[in-house]
CSV table of C-alpha atoms and ligand atoms in Angstrom, one decimal:
chain,number,residue,atom,x,y,z
P,1,MET,CA,121.8,-31.2,-248.8
P,2,SER,CA,124.2,-29.6,-249.2
P,3,SER,CA,126.5,-28.2,-245.9
P,4,GLU,CA,125.5,-24.6,-246.8
P,5,MET,CA,122.0,-25.3,-247.4
P,6,ASN,CA,122.1,-27.0,-244.2
P,7,VAL,CA,123.4,-23.6,-242.3
P,8,ILE,CA,121.2,-21.5,-244.0
P,9,ARG,CA,117.7,-24.0,-243.1
P,10,ASP,CA,119.4,-23.9,-239.5
P,11,ALA,CA,119.6,-19.7,-239.7
P,12,ILE,CA,115.9,-20.1,-240.8
P,13,LEU,CA,114.2,-22.4,-237.9
P,14,SER,CA,116.5,-20.2,-235.6
P,15,GLY,CA,114.2,-17.4,-236.2
P,16,LYS,CA,117.2,-15.1,-235.0
P,17,ALA,CA,119.0,-14.7,-237.8
P,18,THR,CA,119.5,-11.3,-238.9
P,19,ALA,CA,119.5,-9.8,-242.5
P,20,LYS,CA,123.4,-9.1,-242.1
P,21,ASP,CA,124.1,-12.7,-240.4
P,22,TYR,CA,121.7,-14.4,-244.0
P,23,THR,CA,124.6,-11.8,-246.0
P,24,GLY,CA,127.2,-13.1,-244.4
P,25,LEU,CA,126.2,-17.0,-245.2
P,26,PRO,CA,127.6,-18.8,-248.1
P,27,LEU,CA,125.5,-19.4,-250.9
P,28,PRO,CA,125.6,-22.8,-252.0
P,29,GLN,CA,126.7,-23.3,-255.4
P,30,SER,CA,123.8,-26.0,-256.0
P,31,MET,CA,120.6,-27.1,-254.7
P,32,LEU,CA,118.0,-29.6,-255.0
P,33,ALA,CA,115.3,-29.2,-257.4
P,34,VAL,CA,112.3,-30.7,-259.1
P,35,THR,CA,112.4,-30.6,-263.1
P,36,THR,CA,111.3,-31.7,-266.2
P,37,HIS,CA,113.7,-32.6,-269.2
P,38,LYS,CA,113.6,-31.0,-272.9
P,39,ASP,CA,114.6,-34.3,-274.0
P,40,GLU,CA,111.8,-35.9,-272.6
P,41,VAL,CA,108.9,-33.8,-273.8
P,42,ARG,CA,107.6,-36.6,-276.2
P,43,MET,CA,107.5,-39.1,-273.6
P,44,PHE,CA,104.0,-39.2,-273.7
P,45,ASP,CA,103.2,-39.4,-277.1
P,46,GLY,CA,100.0,-41.5,-278.2
P,47,LEU,CA,98.4,-41.5,-274.6
P,48,GLU,CA,95.5,-39.9,-272.9
P,49,SER,CA,95.7,-37.4,-270.6
P,50,ASP,CA,95.0,-39.3,-268.1
P,51,GLU,CA,97.4,-42.2,-268.8
P,52,LYS,CA,100.2,-39.3,-268.2
P,53,ASP,CA,101.8,-39.8,-265.1
P,54,PRO,CA,103.4,-36.8,-263.5
P,55,ARG,CA,105.1,-39.8,-261.7
P,56,ARG,CA,107.5,-40.3,-264.6
P,57,SER,CA,108.3,-36.7,-265.9
P,58,LEU,CA,109.2,-35.1,-262.7
P,59,HIS,CA,112.6,-35.5,-261.7
P,60,LEU,CA,114.6,-34.5,-258.5
P,61,ASP,CA,117.9,-33.0,-259.5
P,62,GLU,CA,121.0,-31.7,-258.0
P,63,VAL,CA,121.5,-27.8,-260.1
P,64,ALA,CA,123.1,-24.9,-260.1
P,65,ILE,CA,121.9,-21.5,-258.2
P,66,PRO,CA,121.4,-18.8,-260.5
P,67,GLU,CA,122.8,-15.2,-260.5
P,68,VAL,CA,120.5,-13.2,-259.3
P,69,GLY,CA,120.4,-10.2,-261.6
P,70,PRO,CA,118.7,-6.8,-261.3
P,71,ASN,CA,115.1,-6.3,-259.4
P,72,GLU,CA,115.4,-9.7,-258.1
P,73,ALA,CA,115.9,-11.9,-255.4
P,74,LEU,CA,117.1,-15.4,-254.7
P,75,VAL,CA,114.3,-17.1,-251.4
P,76,ALA,CA,115.5,-20.1,-249.6
P,77,VAL,CA,112.2,-22.0,-250.2
P,78,MET,CA,110.7,-23.4,-247.1
P,79,ALA,CA,107.8,-24.5,-248.9
P,80,SER,CA,105.6,-25.0,-251.9
P,81,SER,CA,102.8,-26.6,-252.7
P,82,ILE,CA,101.3,-28.7,-256.5
P,83,ASN,CA,98.9,-26.3,-258.4
P,84,PHE,CA,97.4,-27.4,-261.6
P,85,ASN,CA,99.9,-25.7,-263.6
P,86,THR,CA,102.5,-28.3,-262.1
P,87,VAL,CA,100.0,-30.7,-263.8
P,88,TRP,CA,100.3,-29.2,-266.9
P,89,SER,CA,104.0,-28.8,-267.1
P,90,ALA,CA,103.9,-32.6,-266.2
P,91,ILE,CA,102.3,-34.1,-268.5
P,92,PHE,CA,103.6,-31.2,-271.4
P,93,GLU,CA,100.0,-30.4,-272.1
P,94,PRO,CA,98.8,-28.0,-273.7
P,95,ILE,CA,102.0,-27.5,-275.0
P,96,PRO,CA,105.6,-28.2,-273.2
P,97,THR,CA,106.7,-25.4,-271.2
P,98,PHE,CA,110.2,-24.9,-272.6
P,99,GLN,CA,108.7,-23.1,-275.5
P,100,PHE,CA,107.9,-20.4,-272.5
P,101,LEU,CA,111.8,-20.6,-271.8
P,102,GLU,CA,113.0,-20.4,-275.4
P,103,ARG,CA,110.5,-17.4,-276.3
P,104,ALA,CA,111.7,-15.3,-273.2
P,105,ALA,CA,115.5,-16.2,-274.1
P,106,LYS,CA,114.6,-13.6,-276.8
P,107,ARG,CA,114.2,-11.0,-274.4
P,108,SER,CA,117.3,-10.2,-272.7
P,109,PRO,CA,120.9,-12.1,-271.6
P,110,TRP,CA,119.2,-12.2,-268.3
P,111,ASP,CA,116.2,-13.8,-269.6
P,112,LYS,CA,118.6,-16.3,-271.5
P,113,ARG,CA,119.3,-17.6,-268.5
P,114,HIS,CA,116.1,-19.4,-268.0
P,115,ASP,CA,116.4,-21.5,-271.2
P,116,LEU,CA,118.2,-24.3,-270.0
P,117,PRO,CA,117.5,-28.5,-270.5
P,118,TYR,CA,115.9,-29.0,-267.9
P,119,HIS,CA,112.6,-26.9,-266.2
P,120,ILE,CA,112.9,-26.1,-262.5
P,121,ILE,CA,109.0,-25.9,-262.4
P,122,GLY,CA,106.6,-24.8,-258.8
P,123,SER,CA,104.6,-21.2,-259.2
P,124,ASP,CA,104.5,-20.8,-255.4
P,125,GLY,CA,106.3,-20.4,-252.5
P,126,ALA,CA,107.1,-19.5,-248.9
P,127,GLY,CA,110.4,-18.9,-247.7
P,128,VAL,CA,113.2,-16.2,-246.8
P,129,ILE,CA,115.3,-14.3,-248.6
P,130,LEU,CA,118.9,-14.9,-249.2
P,131,ARG,CA,120.1,-12.3,-251.5
P,132,VAL,CA,118.3,-9.3,-253.3
P,133,GLY,CA,119.9,-7.7,-256.7
P,134,PRO,CA,120.6,-4.3,-257.4
P,135,GLY,CA,117.4,-2.0,-257.5
P,136,VAL,CA,115.6,-3.8,-254.3
P,137,THR,CA,114.0,-1.6,-252.1
P,138,LEU,CA,111.3,-3.4,-250.5
P,139,PHE,CA,112.8,-6.7,-249.2
P,140,LYS,CA,115.9,-7.1,-248.2
P,141,PRO,CA,117.7,-10.5,-246.8
P,142,GLY,CA,116.2,-12.2,-244.2
P,143,ASP,CA,112.9,-11.5,-244.7
P,144,GLU,CA,109.7,-13.9,-244.9
P,145,VAL,CA,107.9,-14.0,-247.0
P,146,THR,CA,105.1,-15.7,-249.7
P,147,ILE,CA,105.6,-15.8,-253.3
P,148,HIS,CA,102.9,-14.8,-256.5
P,149,CYS,CA,103.6,-15.9,-260.2
P,150,ASN,CA,103.1,-13.1,-261.4
P,151,TYR,CA,106.3,-12.6,-263.3
P,152,VAL,CA,106.5,-8.8,-264.3
P,153,ASP,CA,109.1,-6.0,-264.9
P,154,MET,CA,106.6,-3.6,-266.5
P,155,GLN,CA,108.8,-1.6,-268.6
P,156,ALA,CA,105.6,-1.8,-271.5
P,157,PRO,CA,103.1,0.9,-271.4
P,158,ASP,CA,100.3,-1.6,-271.9
P,159,GLY,CA,101.2,-3.2,-268.1
P,160,HIS,CA,100.6,0.0,-266.0
P,161,ASP,CA,96.4,-0.1,-265.4
P,162,ASP,CA,96.9,-3.6,-264.8
P,163,SER,CA,100.0,-6.0,-265.2
P,164,MET,CA,98.1,-8.4,-266.3
P,165,LEU,CA,98.0,-6.9,-269.5
P,166,ASP,CA,101.6,-6.5,-269.9
P,167,PRO,CA,102.6,-7.9,-273.3
P,168,ASP,CA,105.6,-9.8,-271.9
P,169,GLN,CA,103.6,-10.8,-268.3
P,170,ARG,CA,104.2,-14.7,-267.9
P,171,ILE,CA,103.6,-16.8,-264.5
P,172,TRP,CA,106.5,-17.7,-262.9
P,173,GLY,CA,107.6,-21.4,-262.6
P,174,PHE,CA,105.3,-22.2,-265.4
P,175,GLU,CA,106.6,-20.0,-268.0
P,176,THR,CA,110.1,-19.2,-266.2
P,177,ASN,CA,112.2,-21.7,-264.9
P,178,PHE,CA,113.5,-21.2,-261.2
P,179,GLY,CA,109.9,-21.9,-259.8
P,180,GLY,CA,109.2,-22.7,-256.1
P,181,LEU,CA,109.7,-26.6,-256.3
P,182,ALA,CA,113.2,-26.0,-254.9
P,183,GLU,CA,115.6,-25.6,-252.6
P,184,VAL,CA,116.4,-21.7,-253.9
P,185,ALA,CA,113.4,-19.9,-256.1
P,186,LEU,CA,114.8,-16.9,-258.4
P,187,VAL,CA,112.0,-14.4,-258.5
P,188,ARG,CA,111.1,-10.5,-259.3
P,189,ALA,CA,111.0,-8.4,-256.3
P,190,ASN,CA,107.7,-7.5,-257.0
P,191,GLN,CA,106.8,-11.4,-256.6
P,192,LEU,CA,107.4,-10.9,-252.8
P,193,MET,CA,104.9,-10.2,-250.4
P,194,PRO,CA,105.1,-10.7,-246.3
P,195,LYS,CA,104.7,-14.0,-244.9
P,196,PRO,CA,101.7,-13.8,-242.6
P,197,PRO,CA,103.4,-14.5,-239.4
P,198,HIS,CA,100.6,-16.4,-238.3
P,199,LEU,CA,100.8,-19.5,-240.7
P,200,THR,CA,103.0,-22.6,-241.4
P,201,TRP,CA,105.5,-22.5,-244.2
P,202,GLU,CA,103.0,-25.0,-246.1
P,203,GLU,CA,100.4,-23.0,-245.3
P,204,ALA,CA,102.1,-19.6,-246.2
P,205,ALA,CA,103.0,-22.0,-249.6
P,206,SER,CA,100.0,-23.1,-250.5
P,207,MET,CA,98.1,-19.9,-251.4
P,208,PRO,CA,99.5,-17.4,-253.3
P,209,LEU,CA,98.5,-18.5,-256.8
P,210,VAL,CA,95.0,-19.8,-255.8
P,211,ASN,CA,94.0,-17.0,-253.4
P,212,SER,CA,95.3,-14.4,-256.1
P,213,THR,CA,93.6,-15.6,-258.6
P,214,ALA,CA,90.4,-16.1,-256.5
P,215,TYR,CA,90.5,-12.7,-255.6
P,216,ARG,CA,90.7,-11.1,-259.0
P,217,MET,CA,87.3,-13.4,-259.9
P,218,LEU,CA,85.4,-12.4,-257.5
P,219,VAL,CA,86.2,-9.2,-255.7
P,220,SER,CA,88.8,-7.0,-257.9
P,221,HIS,CA,87.2,-4.3,-259.9
P,222,ASN,CA,88.9,-6.3,-262.9
P,223,GLY,CA,86.3,-9.5,-261.8
P,224,THR,CA,82.6,-9.7,-260.6
P,225,GLN,CA,83.2,-7.8,-257.7
P,226,ILE,CA,80.7,-9.8,-255.5
P,227,LYS,CA,78.8,-7.7,-253.1
P,228,GLN,CA,75.9,-8.7,-250.2
P,229,GLY,CA,72.9,-10.9,-251.3
P,230,ASN,CA,74.8,-12.1,-254.6
P,231,ILE,CA,74.8,-15.5,-255.4
P,232,VAL,CA,77.8,-17.7,-256.6
P,233,LEU,CA,77.7,-21.2,-258.2
P,234,ILE,CA,81.3,-22.2,-257.3
P,235,TRP,CA,82.4,-25.4,-259.7
P,236,GLY,CA,85.3,-27.6,-257.0
P,237,ALA,CA,84.2,-25.8,-254.2
P,238,VAL,CA,87.0,-27.3,-252.1
P,239,GLY,CA,89.4,-27.7,-255.1
P,240,GLY,CA,92.6,-24.9,-254.8
P,241,LEU,CA,90.8,-22.2,-256.9
P,242,GLY,CA,87.2,-22.9,-255.2
P,243,GLY,CA,88.5,-23.3,-251.4
P,244,PHE,CA,89.6,-20.1,-251.5
P,245,ALA,CA,86.4,-18.9,-253.4
P,246,LEU,CA,83.9,-19.9,-251.1
P,247,GLN,CA,85.6,-18.3,-248.2
P,248,TYR,CA,85.5,-14.8,-250.2
P,249,VAL,CA,81.9,-15.5,-250.6
P,250,LEU,CA,81.3,-16.1,-248.0
P,251,ASN,CA,82.9,-13.3,-246.4
P,252,ALA,CA,81.2,-10.7,-248.9
P,253,GLY,CA,77.7,-11.7,-247.1
P,254,ALA,CA,76.9,-13.7,-250.4
P,255,PHE,CA,75.4,-17.3,-250.8
P,256,PRO,CA,77.5,-20.0,-252.5
P,257,ILE,CA,76.2,-22.2,-254.3
P,258,CYS,CA,78.7,-25.2,-254.1
P,259,VAL,CA,79.2,-28.2,-256.5
P,260,VAL,CA,81.4,-31.1,-255.2
P,261,SER,CA,81.5,-34.9,-255.9
P,262,SER,CA,81.2,-36.5,-253.2
P,263,PRO,CA,79.6,-37.0,-249.7
P,264,GLU,CA,82.9,-35.8,-247.7
P,265,LYS,CA,84.1,-32.7,-249.9
P,266,VAL,CA,79.7,-31.6,-249.6
P,267,LYS,CA,80.0,-32.4,-245.6
P,268,LEU,CA,83.9,-29.9,-245.7
P,269,CYS,CA,81.5,-27.2,-247.8
P,270,GLU,CA,78.9,-27.1,-245.1
P,271,THR,CA,81.1,-27.1,-242.2
P,272,ILE,CA,82.8,-23.7,-244.0
P,273,GLY,CA,79.5,-22.6,-243.9
P,274,ALA,CA,77.5,-23.5,-247.3
P,275,ARG,CA,74.1,-23.7,-246.7
P,276,TRP,CA,73.5,-25.1,-250.4
P,277,VAL,CA,75.7,-27.4,-252.0
P,278,ILE,CA,74.8,-29.7,-255.1
P,279,ASP,CA,76.6,-33.3,-255.0
P,280,ARG,CA,77.4,-34.0,-259.0
P,281,GLY,CA,79.1,-37.1,-258.4
P,282,ALA,CA,75.1,-37.9,-256.6
P,283,GLU,CA,73.6,-36.2,-259.4
P,284,GLY,CA,75.2,-37.5,-262.2
P,285,TYR,CA,74.7,-34.9,-264.3
P,286,ARG,CA,75.4,-35.3,-268.5
P,287,PHE,CA,75.5,-32.1,-270.3
P,288,TRP,CA,76.8,-33.8,-273.2
P,289,SER,CA,75.3,-36.6,-274.9
P,290,ALA,CA,77.3,-39.4,-276.2
P,291,ASP,CA,76.9,-38.0,-279.8
P,292,GLY,CA,78.7,-35.3,-278.7
P,293,SER,CA,75.5,-33.1,-278.5
P,294,GLN,CA,73.9,-30.8,-275.7
P,295,ASN,CA,72.0,-32.1,-273.4
P,296,VAL,CA,69.1,-29.9,-272.8
P,297,GLY,CA,67.0,-31.9,-270.3
P,298,GLU,CA,70.1,-32.0,-268.1
P,299,LEU,CA,71.1,-28.7,-268.1
P,300,ARG,CA,67.3,-27.7,-267.0
P,301,ARG,CA,67.6,-30.4,-264.3
P,302,PHE,CA,70.6,-28.8,-263.1
P,303,GLY,CA,68.9,-25.3,-262.9
P,304,LYS,CA,66.1,-26.6,-261.5
P,305,LYS,CA,68.4,-27.9,-258.8
P,306,ILE,CA,69.5,-24.6,-257.8
P,307,ARG,CA,66.2,-23.2,-258.2
P,308,GLU,CA,65.1,-25.9,-255.3
P,309,LEU,CA,68.1,-24.9,-252.7
P,310,THR,CA,67.5,-20.6,-253.1
P,311,GLU,CA,63.9,-20.9,-253.3
P,312,GLY,CA,63.1,-20.4,-256.8
P,313,GLU,CA,66.6,-17.7,-257.7
P,314,ASP,CA,69.5,-18.1,-260.5
P,315,PRO,CA,73.1,-17.3,-259.6
P,316,ASP,CA,74.2,-14.0,-260.4
P,317,VAL,CA,78.2,-14.8,-260.9
P,318,VAL,CA,79.2,-18.4,-261.8
P,319,TYR,CA,83.0,-19.4,-261.3
P,320,GLU,CA,83.9,-21.0,-264.0
P,321,HIS,CA,87.1,-23.2,-264.6
P,322,PRO,CA,86.4,-27.2,-265.3
P,323,GLY,CA,85.3,-25.7,-269.0
P,324,HIS,CA,84.6,-27.7,-272.2
P,325,GLU,CA,82.1,-30.2,-269.7
P,326,THR,CA,80.5,-27.4,-267.8
P,327,PHE,CA,80.7,-24.4,-269.9
P,328,ALA,CA,76.8,-24.8,-271.2
P,329,ALA,CA,75.4,-25.5,-268.1
P,330,SER,CA,77.6,-21.9,-266.2
P,331,VAL,CA,76.1,-20.1,-269.2
P,332,PHE,CA,73.0,-21.4,-268.8
P,333,VAL,CA,71.9,-21.1,-265.0
P,334,ALA,CA,73.1,-17.5,-264.8
P,335,ARG,CA,70.5,-15.0,-264.0
P,336,PRO,CA,69.8,-12.3,-266.7
P,337,GLY,CA,72.3,-10.1,-266.6
P,338,GLY,CA,74.4,-12.4,-264.4
P,339,SER,CA,78.8,-13.3,-265.2
P,340,ILE,CA,80.3,-16.2,-266.3
P,341,VAL,CA,84.2,-16.1,-264.6
P,342,THR,CA,86.4,-17.8,-266.2
P,343,CYS,CA,90.2,-18.5,-265.9
P,344,ALA,CA,90.4,-21.8,-267.1
P,345,SER,CA,89.5,-25.0,-268.6
P,346,THR,CA,90.3,-28.2,-267.0
P,347,SER,CA,88.3,-30.8,-269.3
P,348,GLY,CA,88.8,-29.2,-272.6
P,349,TYR,CA,89.6,-25.4,-273.7
P,350,ASN,CA,86.9,-25.7,-276.9
P,351,HIS,CA,84.1,-24.7,-275.0
P,352,GLU,CA,80.5,-25.0,-276.7
P,353,TYR,CA,77.1,-23.5,-275.9
P,354,ASP,CA,73.9,-22.0,-276.9
P,355,ASN,CA,74.3,-18.6,-277.3
P,356,ARG,CA,71.2,-17.5,-277.2
P,357,TYR,CA,70.7,-18.1,-273.6
P,358,LEU,CA,73.8,-15.8,-273.1
P,359,TRP,CA,72.5,-12.8,-275.5
P,360,MET,CA,68.8,-12.7,-274.8
P,361,ASN,CA,69.3,-12.6,-271.7
P,362,LYS,CA,72.1,-10.1,-271.6
P,363,LYS,CA,74.7,-12.3,-269.6
P,364,ARG,CA,78.7,-11.4,-269.8
P,365,ILE,CA,81.7,-13.9,-269.8
P,366,ILE,CA,84.9,-12.4,-268.0
P,367,GLY,CA,87.7,-13.8,-268.7
P,368,SER,CA,90.3,-13.7,-265.6
P,369,HIS,CA,94.1,-14.5,-265.7
P,370,PHE,CA,96.2,-15.0,-261.6
P,371,ALA,CA,96.6,-11.7,-260.6
P,372,ASN,CA,98.1,-8.6,-260.7
P,373,TYR,CA,100.2,-7.7,-257.8
P,374,ARG,CA,97.6,-5.0,-255.9
P,375,GLU,CA,95.4,-7.9,-256.0
P,376,ALA,CA,97.8,-10.8,-254.9
P,377,TRP,CA,99.1,-8.2,-252.0
P,378,GLU,CA,95.7,-7.4,-251.1
P,379,ALA,CA,94.8,-11.7,-251.3
P,380,ASN,CA,97.7,-12.1,-248.9
P,381,ARG,CA,96.8,-9.0,-246.7
P,382,LEU,CA,93.8,-10.9,-245.7
P,383,VAL,CA,94.8,-14.3,-244.8
P,384,GLY,CA,97.5,-12.2,-242.5
P,385,LYS,CA,94.6,-10.3,-241.1
P,386,ARG,CA,92.4,-14.3,-240.7
P,387,ALA,CA,90.3,-13.5,-242.9
P,388,LEU,CA,90.5,-16.4,-244.9
P,389,HIS,CA,92.9,-19.7,-244.0
P,390,PRO,CA,94.2,-21.7,-246.7
P,391,LEU,CA,92.7,-25.6,-247.4
P,392,LEU,CA,95.7,-27.8,-247.0
P,393,SER,CA,94.7,-31.3,-246.7
P,394,GLU,CA,97.9,-32.7,-247.7
P,395,ILE,CA,101.9,-32.1,-247.1
P,396,TYR,CA,104.7,-33.9,-249.2
P,397,PRO,CA,108.3,-33.7,-249.5
P,398,LEU,CA,110.4,-32.8,-252.1
P,399,THR,CA,111.3,-36.2,-253.3
P,400,GLU,CA,107.8,-37.0,-253.7
P,401,ALA,CA,106.6,-34.3,-255.5
P,402,GLY,CA,105.8,-36.5,-258.4
P,403,GLU,CA,103.7,-38.2,-256.5
P,404,ALA,CA,101.9,-35.3,-255.0
P,405,ALA,CA,101.6,-34.0,-258.6
P,406,TYR,CA,99.7,-37.5,-259.5
P,407,ARG,CA,97.4,-37.0,-256.6
P,408,VAL,CA,96.1,-33.4,-258.1
P,409,HIS,CA,95.8,-34.4,-261.9
P,410,HIS,CA,93.5,-37.2,-260.6
P,411,ASN,CA,91.4,-35.0,-258.4
P,412,LEU,CA,92.7,-37.5,-255.4
P,413,GLN,CA,93.3,-34.2,-253.0
P,414,ILE,CA,91.0,-31.4,-251.0
P,415,GLY,CA,92.2,-27.9,-251.4
P,416,LYS,CA,95.9,-27.6,-251.6
P,417,ILE,CA,98.6,-30.3,-251.1
P,418,GLY,CA,101.6,-29.1,-249.7
P,419,VAL,CA,105.3,-29.5,-250.5
P,420,LEU,CA,108.4,-29.5,-248.1
P,421,CYS,CA,111.2,-27.7,-249.8
P,422,LEU,CA,114.1,-26.9,-247.0
P,423,ALA,CA,111.3,-27.2,-244.0
P,424,PRO,CA,112.5,-30.8,-242.3
P,425,GLY,CA,108.7,-30.8,-240.9
P,426,ASP,CA,105.2,-30.0,-241.3
P,427,GLY,CA,103.5,-27.1,-238.7
P,428,LEU,CA,107.2,-25.1,-238.4
P,429,GLY,CA,107.4,-21.2,-239.5
P,430,VAL,CA,104.7,-19.6,-236.9
P,431,ARG,CA,105.9,-16.4,-235.5
P,432,ASP,CA,102.6,-15.5,-234.1
P,433,ASP,CA,101.4,-18.0,-232.1
P,434,GLU,CA,98.6,-16.0,-230.6
P,435,GLY,CA,97.4,-14.2,-233.7
P,436,ARG,CA,97.4,-18.1,-234.6
P,437,SER,CA,95.3,-19.1,-231.3
P,438,ARG,CA,92.8,-15.9,-232.1
P,439,HIS,CA,92.0,-18.1,-235.5
P,440,ILE,CA,87.9,-17.1,-235.7
P,441,GLY,CA,85.8,-19.4,-237.0
P,442,GLN,CA,88.5,-20.4,-240.0
P,443,ILE,CA,89.4,-23.4,-240.8
P,444,ASN,CA,92.4,-25.3,-240.8
P,445,LEU,CA,92.0,-28.4,-242.6
P,446,TYR,CA,95.1,-30.9,-242.2
P,447,ARG,CA,95.1,-34.5,-244.1
P,448,ASN,CA,98.0,-36.7,-243.3
P,449,ALA,CA,98.2,-38.2,-246.5
P,450,ALA,CA,100.5,-40.8,-245.1
P,451,LYS,CA,97.5,-42.2,-242.9
P,452,GLY,CA,94.8,-40.6,-245.4
P,453,GLU,CA,92.7,-39.5,-242.7
P,454,PHE,CA,91.4,-35.9,-241.8
P,455,ARG,CA,92.2,-33.8,-239.0
P,456,LEU,CA,89.8,-30.8,-239.2
P,457,VAL,CA,90.3,-28.3,-236.7
P,458,LYS,CA,87.8,-25.1,-236.3
P,459,THR,CA,89.6,-22.8,-233.7
P,460,GLN,CA,87.1,-20.9,-231.2
P,461,PRO,CA,87.5,-17.0,-230.4
Y,1,NDP,P1,91.9,-28.6,-258.5
Y,1,NDP,O1,91.7,-29.8,-259.1
Y,1,NDP,O2,92.6,-28.4,-257.0
Y,1,NDP,O3,90.6,-28.5,-258.0
Y,1,NDP,C1,89.6,-28.3,-259.2
Y,1,NDP,C2,88.2,-28.6,-258.7
Y,1,NDP,O4,87.0,-28.5,-260.0
Y,1,NDP,C3,88.1,-30.2,-258.1
Y,1,NDP,O5,87.8,-30.2,-256.8
Y,1,NDP,C4,86.6,-30.4,-259.0
Y,1,NDP,O6,86.1,-30.6,-257.7
Y,1,NDP,C5,86.4,-30.2,-259.6
Y,1,NDP,N1,86.3,-30.4,-261.2
Y,1,NDP,C6,87.5,-31.2,-261.9
Y,1,NDP,N2,86.8,-31.9,-263.4
Y,1,NDP,C7,86.0,-30.9,-263.4
Y,1,NDP,C8,84.0,-31.3,-264.2
Y,1,NDP,N3,85.0,-31.8,-265.2
Y,1,NDP,N4,83.2,-31.0,-263.8
Y,1,NDP,C9,83.2,-30.2,-262.8
Y,1,NDP,N5,83.9,-30.3,-261.9
Y,1,NDP,C10,85.2,-30.3,-261.9
Y,1,NDP,O7,92.4,-27.6,-259.4
Y,1,NDP,P2,92.3,-25.7,-259.1
Y,1,NDP,O8,91.3,-25.6,-258.6
Y,1,NDP,O9,93.3,-25.3,-258.5
Y,1,NDP,O10,93.0,-25.1,-260.8
Y,1,NDP,C11,91.1,-25.3,-261.7
Y,1,NDP,C12,91.7,-25.2,-263.0
Y,1,NDP,O11,91.9,-24.1,-263.2
Y,1,NDP,C13,93.2,-25.6,-263.8
Y,1,NDP,O12,92.4,-26.0,-265.1
Y,1,NDP,C14,94.4,-24.5,-263.3
Y,1,NDP,O13,95.5,-25.0,-264.0
Y,1,NDP,C15,93.2,-23.5,-263.6
Y,1,NDP,N6,93.6,-22.4,-262.8
Y,1,NDP,C16,93.7,-20.9,-263.4
Y,1,NDP,C17,94.5,-19.9,-263.0
Y,1,NDP,C18,94.7,-18.7,-263.9
Y,1,NDP,O14,95.4,-17.7,-263.8
Y,1,NDP,N7,94.1,-18.8,-265.2
Y,1,NDP,C19,94.8,-20.0,-261.7
Y,1,NDP,C20,94.4,-21.2,-261.0
Y,1,NDP,C21,94.0,-22.2,-261.5
Y,1,NDP,P3,84.7,-32.1,-257.5
Y,1,NDP,O15,85.4,-32.9,-257.7
Y,1,NDP,O16,84.6,-32.1,-255.7
Y,1,NDP,O17,83.4,-31.1,-258.6
């Protein structure tokens, strides 16, 4: 770490530096960042997805800090996190992200900065603003922030009802350069949100992407707007997306049916408050036969299991993201008039399902992608109000981002994996100790990655 970066880090750790102090601190020329390399995008050719190892493709490089442009901010990143899009970037699937950077560069001279032989990835972050560009009014240097990943400048009319519909909408740190897995990140000002002061840096950094996505899918009018009494089937209920979905469903007075893959995860769902949990590992569902045809008997077995739990009811909403392997089951089990809300296809994006179950029963499929600023802000606000808490099980240093991404790729973590960037250790950044201690009925799950054990802390009123 450069001496200038050390000074910045000390100012943040002191918790006392003012906006003027930050503006006066010299910016380093360069920083450490996790990158993929353009000349390596073919390195995994011929391998199956599972065999593509992020530990080989992710590098820790010393790279230049970009110039801050209009309506932008440079943020000293204390922590970031691994998302599944970190994995997609690292294994160059479904396409190498450099194609996004090249396309974006055609837009304007400022966008050209992103088109480099390396891609700094990472779509989450929490830290402190170092500089703002011309035109930034809501935030200033010294503000402690979380960063959401909806990268949009709102010039096209299409996005003004919902910025996710803007034709130039991109995901920061995936479809743009200068993402969160670095000592300093470059963001648009409309990605910034106040960091909930009762959270540590790594907790705050672990949530913006998955929390905002879950909010849109389940709470927003752009999603399913779940309400009291709804039954919501959640695939991967203590994964990144699922960990927030489960809390939104419980908060709404709705009933989650959690699907997870181990007894340890079953126990965690129950600890969080779920009454109905299915261990898909123990049940061994095979929705697809060896010849690739749909196994209707297995769909029925899954539906029957759900009805046993719910005393005969079917889900109003199915929260979908595994894709190919589960989508037919999701369509099958949703109740007549129910919805399947989907934001991903981890196991394959060519979905096949029997459409009779959909049209004859008037079910709806709702496509959803990340969240607009309003939705991300509301999701962040709810964490600030202590209505939700990030589910964070492991923390890695920036030097081991490849290992952390490997674990997410192979479904080895629970909830999210945090990554420490400038933060010298975990547990730092809490500015509201009292608020933290008043944390009611929420869960702080923390897995010590080195020891591989859980410390489950349920805070009391
Ligand atoms: P995680 O890996 O953290 O969690 C996914 C969970 O899904 C796992 O914990 C696992 O739970 C379950 N799962 C995985 N594979 C299968 C399968 N074949 N069948 C059933 N369940 C499965 O990932 P995230 O929750 O962060 O992301 C999930 C997907 O959503 C990714 O593809 C990601 O890229 C995408 N995504 C899309 C967003 C968008 O805006 N469009 C935003 C965020 C994520 P278990 O093993 O316990 O059942």
